[in-house]
Amino acid sequence: MKDPDFVTALAALAHQHRLRIFRLLVKQGPSGMPAGEIAEKLGIGATNMSFHLKELDRAGLLRATRQGRYVRYAVDVEGMRGLLTYLTEECCQGRPELCGETFAQAAKVCRVTKSGG
């Protein structure tokens, strides 16, 4: 990814509904959820939900798969990892251990999300 791609990803997350959607799907893991289920769980109308899901997909943070009549959305682990890496790769002048638990927690989330567990 290049800087403009990261700006697009950050801009996509800079909205209350999209941030809630993304966090829900990170918790859900690689199996994801159908769009209607996401909308119901978060209390967002179908039209708004569709718009926000497309923005997150376009930003490389989600992936969509069609299952019959439904579209299932899941976090794009590589996109999320890329963004986290970009934001933290030069942390503390090359000494990320100074940031302590923050990085350990982020790494744990990425491992769990990728493995599905």
PDB file of C-alpha atoms in Angstrom:
ATOM      1  CA  MET A   1       0.000   0.000   0.000  1.00  0.00           C
ATOM      2  CA  LYS A   2       1.015   3.575  -0.545  1.00  0.00           C
ATOM      3  CA  ASP A   3       0.278   6.661   1.541  1.00  0.00           C
ATOM      4  CA  PRO A   4      -2.923   7.526  -0.398  1.00  0.00           C
ATOM      5  CA  ASP A   5      -4.246   4.004   0.324  1.00  0.00           C
ATOM      6  CA  PHE A   6      -3.674   4.468   4.035  1.00  0.00           C
ATOM      7  CA  VAL A   7      -5.388   7.851   3.936  1.00  0.00           C
ATOM      8  CA  THR A   8      -8.387   6.170   2.275  1.00  0.00           C
ATOM      9  CA  ALA A   9      -8.452   3.481   4.973  1.00  0.00           C
ATOM     10  CA  LEU A  10      -8.218   6.009   7.793  1.00  0.00           C
ATOM     11  CA  ALA A  11     -10.890   8.190   6.180  1.00  0.00           C
ATOM     12  CA  ALA A  12     -13.175   5.159   5.943  1.00  0.00           C
ATOM     13  CA  LEU A  13     -12.751   4.509   9.666  1.00  0.00           C
ATOM     14  CA  ALA A  14     -13.309   8.182  10.516  1.00  0.00           C
ATOM     15  CA  HIS A  15     -17.073   7.732  10.647  1.00  0.00           C
ATOM     16  CA  GLN A  16     -19.051   6.516  13.623  1.00  0.00           C
ATOM     17  CA  HIS A  17     -21.028   3.819  11.760  1.00  0.00           C
ATOM     18  CA  ARG A  18     -18.057   2.519   9.763  1.00  0.00           C
ATOM     19  CA  LEU A  19     -15.901   2.306  12.866  1.00  0.00           C
ATOM     20  CA  ARG A  20     -18.649   0.340  14.655  1.00  0.00           C
ATOM     21  CA  ILE A  21     -19.037  -1.971  11.637  1.00  0.00           C
ATOM     22  CA  PHE A  22     -15.298  -2.565  11.421  1.00  0.00           C
ATOM     23  CA  ARG A  23     -14.962  -3.303  15.150  1.00  0.00           C
ATOM     24  CA  LEU A  24     -17.908  -5.700  15.031  1.00  0.00           C
ATOM     25  CA  LEU A  25     -16.395  -7.581  12.102  1.00  0.00           C
ATOM     26  CA  VAL A  26     -12.963  -7.719  13.745  1.00  0.00           C
ATOM     27  CA  LYS A  27     -14.629  -9.394  16.732  1.00  0.00           C
ATOM     28  CA  GLN A  28     -16.537 -11.743  14.418  1.00  0.00           C
ATOM     29  CA  GLY A  29     -13.362 -12.962  12.728  1.00  0.00           C
ATOM     30  CA  PRO A  30     -12.821 -14.324   9.223  1.00  0.00           C
ATOM     31  CA  SER A  31     -16.277 -15.932   8.975  1.00  0.00           C
ATOM     32  CA  GLY A  32     -17.861 -12.480   8.900  1.00  0.00           C
ATOM     33  CA  MET A  33     -21.570 -11.743   8.846  1.00  0.00           C
ATOM     34  CA  PRO A  34     -24.296 -11.120   6.275  1.00  0.00           C
ATOM     35  CA  ALA A  35     -24.951  -7.422   5.648  1.00  0.00           C
ATOM     36  CA  GLY A  36     -28.508  -7.663   7.007  1.00  0.00           C
ATOM     37  CA  GLU A  37     -27.297  -9.180  10.254  1.00  0.00           C
ATOM     38  CA  ILE A  38     -24.720  -6.412  10.673  1.00  0.00           C
ATOM     39  CA  ALA A  39     -27.409  -3.775  10.046  1.00  0.00           C
ATOM     40  CA  GLU A  40     -29.747  -5.388  12.555  1.00  0.00           C
ATOM     41  CA  LYS A  41     -27.093  -5.792  15.225  1.00  0.00           C
ATOM     42  CA  LEU A  42     -25.953  -2.161  14.919  1.00  0.00           C
ATOM     43  CA  GLY A  43     -29.361  -0.608  14.262  1.00  0.00           C
ATOM     44  CA  ILE A  44     -28.367   0.938  10.940  1.00  0.00           C
ATOM     45  CA  GLY A  45     -30.805   1.093   8.007  1.00  0.00           C
ATOM     46  CA  ALA A  46     -30.158  -1.098   4.960  1.00  0.00           C
ATOM     47  CA  THR A  47     -29.397   1.781   2.576  1.00  0.00           C
ATOM     48  CA  ASN A  48     -26.951   3.400   4.986  1.00  0.00           C
ATOM     49  CA  MET A  49     -25.404   0.012   5.767  1.00  0.00           C
ATOM     50  CA  SER A  50     -24.796  -0.719   2.097  1.00  0.00           C
ATOM     51  CA  PHE A  51     -23.049   2.630   1.633  1.00  0.00           C
ATOM     52  CA  HIS A  52     -20.809   2.170   4.675  1.00  0.00           C
ATOM     53  CA  LEU A  53     -19.901  -1.435   3.817  1.00  0.00           C
ATOM     54  CA  LYS A  54     -18.903  -0.386   0.296  1.00  0.00           C
ATOM     55  CA  GLU A  55     -16.685   2.374   1.701  1.00  0.00           C
ATOM     56  CA  LEU A  56     -14.895  -0.058   4.010  1.00  0.00           C
ATOM     57  CA  ASP A  57     -14.553  -2.587   1.191  1.00  0.00           C
ATOM     58  CA  ARG A  58     -13.183   0.065  -1.180  1.00  0.00           C
ATOM     59  CA  ALA A  59     -10.676   1.073   1.510  1.00  0.00           C
ATOM     60  CA  GLY A  60      -9.348  -2.501   1.688  1.00  0.00           C
ATOM     61  CA  LEU A  61     -10.549  -3.120   5.249  1.00  0.00           C
ATOM     62  CA  LEU A  62     -13.358  -5.578   4.470  1.00  0.00           C
ATOM     63  CA  ARG A  63     -13.977  -8.277   1.900  1.00  0.00           C
ATOM     64  CA  ALA A  64     -17.336  -9.273   0.532  1.00  0.00           C
ATOM     65  CA  THR A  65     -18.408 -12.721  -0.636  1.00  0.00           C
ATOM     66  CA  ARG A  66     -21.722 -13.593  -2.198  1.00  0.00           C
ATOM     67  CA  GLN A  67     -23.628 -16.531  -0.735  1.00  0.00           C
ATOM     68  CA  GLY A  68     -26.756 -16.999  -2.789  1.00  0.00           C
ATOM     69  CA  ARG A  69     -28.936 -13.941  -2.210  1.00  0.00           C
ATOM     70  CA  TYR A  70     -26.754 -12.644   0.614  1.00  0.00           C
ATOM     71  CA  VAL A  71     -23.472 -10.784   0.758  1.00  0.00           C
ATOM     72  CA  ARG A  72     -21.254 -11.717   3.681  1.00  0.00           C
ATOM     73  CA  TYR A  73     -18.691  -9.205   4.914  1.00  0.00           C
ATOM     74  CA  ALA A  74     -15.580 -10.001   6.911  1.00  0.00           C
ATOM     75  CA  VAL A  75     -12.543  -8.067   8.012  1.00  0.00           C
ATOM     76  CA  ASP A  76      -9.733  -8.141   5.452  1.00  0.00           C
ATOM     77  CA  VAL A  77      -6.942  -9.315   7.735  1.00  0.00           C
ATOM     78  CA  GLU A  78      -4.159  -8.257   5.391  1.00  0.00           C
ATOM     79  CA  GLY A  79      -5.690  -4.798   4.977  1.00  0.00           C
ATOM     80  CA  MET A  80      -6.052  -4.389   8.726  1.00  0.00           C
ATOM     81  CA  ARG A  81      -2.524  -5.655   9.326  1.00  0.00           C
ATOM     82  CA  GLY A  82      -1.136  -3.331   6.694  1.00  0.00           C
ATOM     83  CA  LEU A  83      -2.797  -0.338   8.315  1.00  0.00           C
ATOM     84  CA  LEU A  84      -1.634  -1.286  11.818  1.00  0.00           C
ATOM     85  CA  THR A  85       1.895  -1.839  10.548  1.00  0.00           C
ATOM     86  CA  TYR A  86       1.917   1.475   8.711  1.00  0.00           C
ATOM     87  CA  LEU A  87       0.774   3.322  11.825  1.00  0.00           C
ATOM     88  CA  THR A  88       3.287   1.664  14.141  1.00  0.00           C
ATOM     89  CA  GLU A  89       6.310   0.539  12.134  1.00  0.00           C
ATOM     90  CA  GLU A  90       8.559   3.358  13.256  1.00  0.00           C
ATOM     91  CA  CYS A  91       7.238   3.589  16.784  1.00  0.00           C
ATOM     92  CA  CYS A  92       9.542   4.811  19.520  1.00  0.00           C
ATOM     93  CA  GLN A  93      12.514   5.269  17.191  1.00  0.00           C
ATOM     94  CA  GLY A  94      12.594   1.590  16.292  1.00  0.00           C
ATOM     95  CA  ARG A  95      11.989   0.359  19.840  1.00  0.00           C
ATOM     96  CA  PRO A  96       8.372  -0.878  19.847  1.00  0.00           C
ATOM     97  CA  GLU A  97       8.918  -2.644  23.184  1.00  0.00           C
ATOM     98  CA  LEU A  98       8.664   0.820  24.756  1.00  0.00           C
ATOM     99  CA  CYS A  99       4.986   0.863  23.771  1.00  0.00           C
ATOM    100  CA  GLY A 100       4.381  -2.258  25.849  1.00  0.00           C
ATOM    101  CA  GLU A 101       0.966  -3.870  25.887  1.00  0.00           C
ATOM    102  CA  THR A 102      -0.463  -1.839  23.010  1.00  0.00           C
ATOM    103  CA  PHE A 103       1.559  -3.757  20.437  1.00  0.00           C
ATOM    104  CA  ALA A 104       1.162  -7.091  22.169  1.00  0.00           C
ATOM    105  CA  GLN A 105      -2.635  -6.680  22.102  1.00  0.00           C
ATOM    106  CA  ALA A 106      -2.667  -5.589  18.437  1.00  0.00           C
ATOM    107  CA  ALA A 107      -0.490  -8.549  17.449  1.00  0.00           C
ATOM    108  CA  LYS A 108      -2.743 -10.924  19.382  1.00  0.00           C
ATOM    109  CA  VAL A 109      -5.856  -9.580  17.623  1.00  0.00           C
ATOM    110  CA  CYS A 110      -4.210 -10.007  14.227  1.00  0.00           C
ATOM    111  CA  ARG A 111      -3.163 -13.612  14.993  1.00  0.00           C
ATOM    112  CA  VAL A 112      -6.586 -14.580  16.315  1.00  0.00           C
ATOM    113  CA  THR A 113      -8.385 -12.931  13.392  1.00  0.00           C
ATOM    114  CA  LYS A 114      -6.180 -14.629  10.829  1.00  0.00           C
ATOM    115  CA  SER A 115      -6.449 -18.101  12.416  1.00  0.00           C
ATOM    116  CA  GLY A 116     -10.191 -17.781  13.004  1.00  0.00           C
ATOM    117  CA  GLY A 117      -9.987 -18.529  16.683  1.00  0.00           C
TER     118      GLY A 117
END
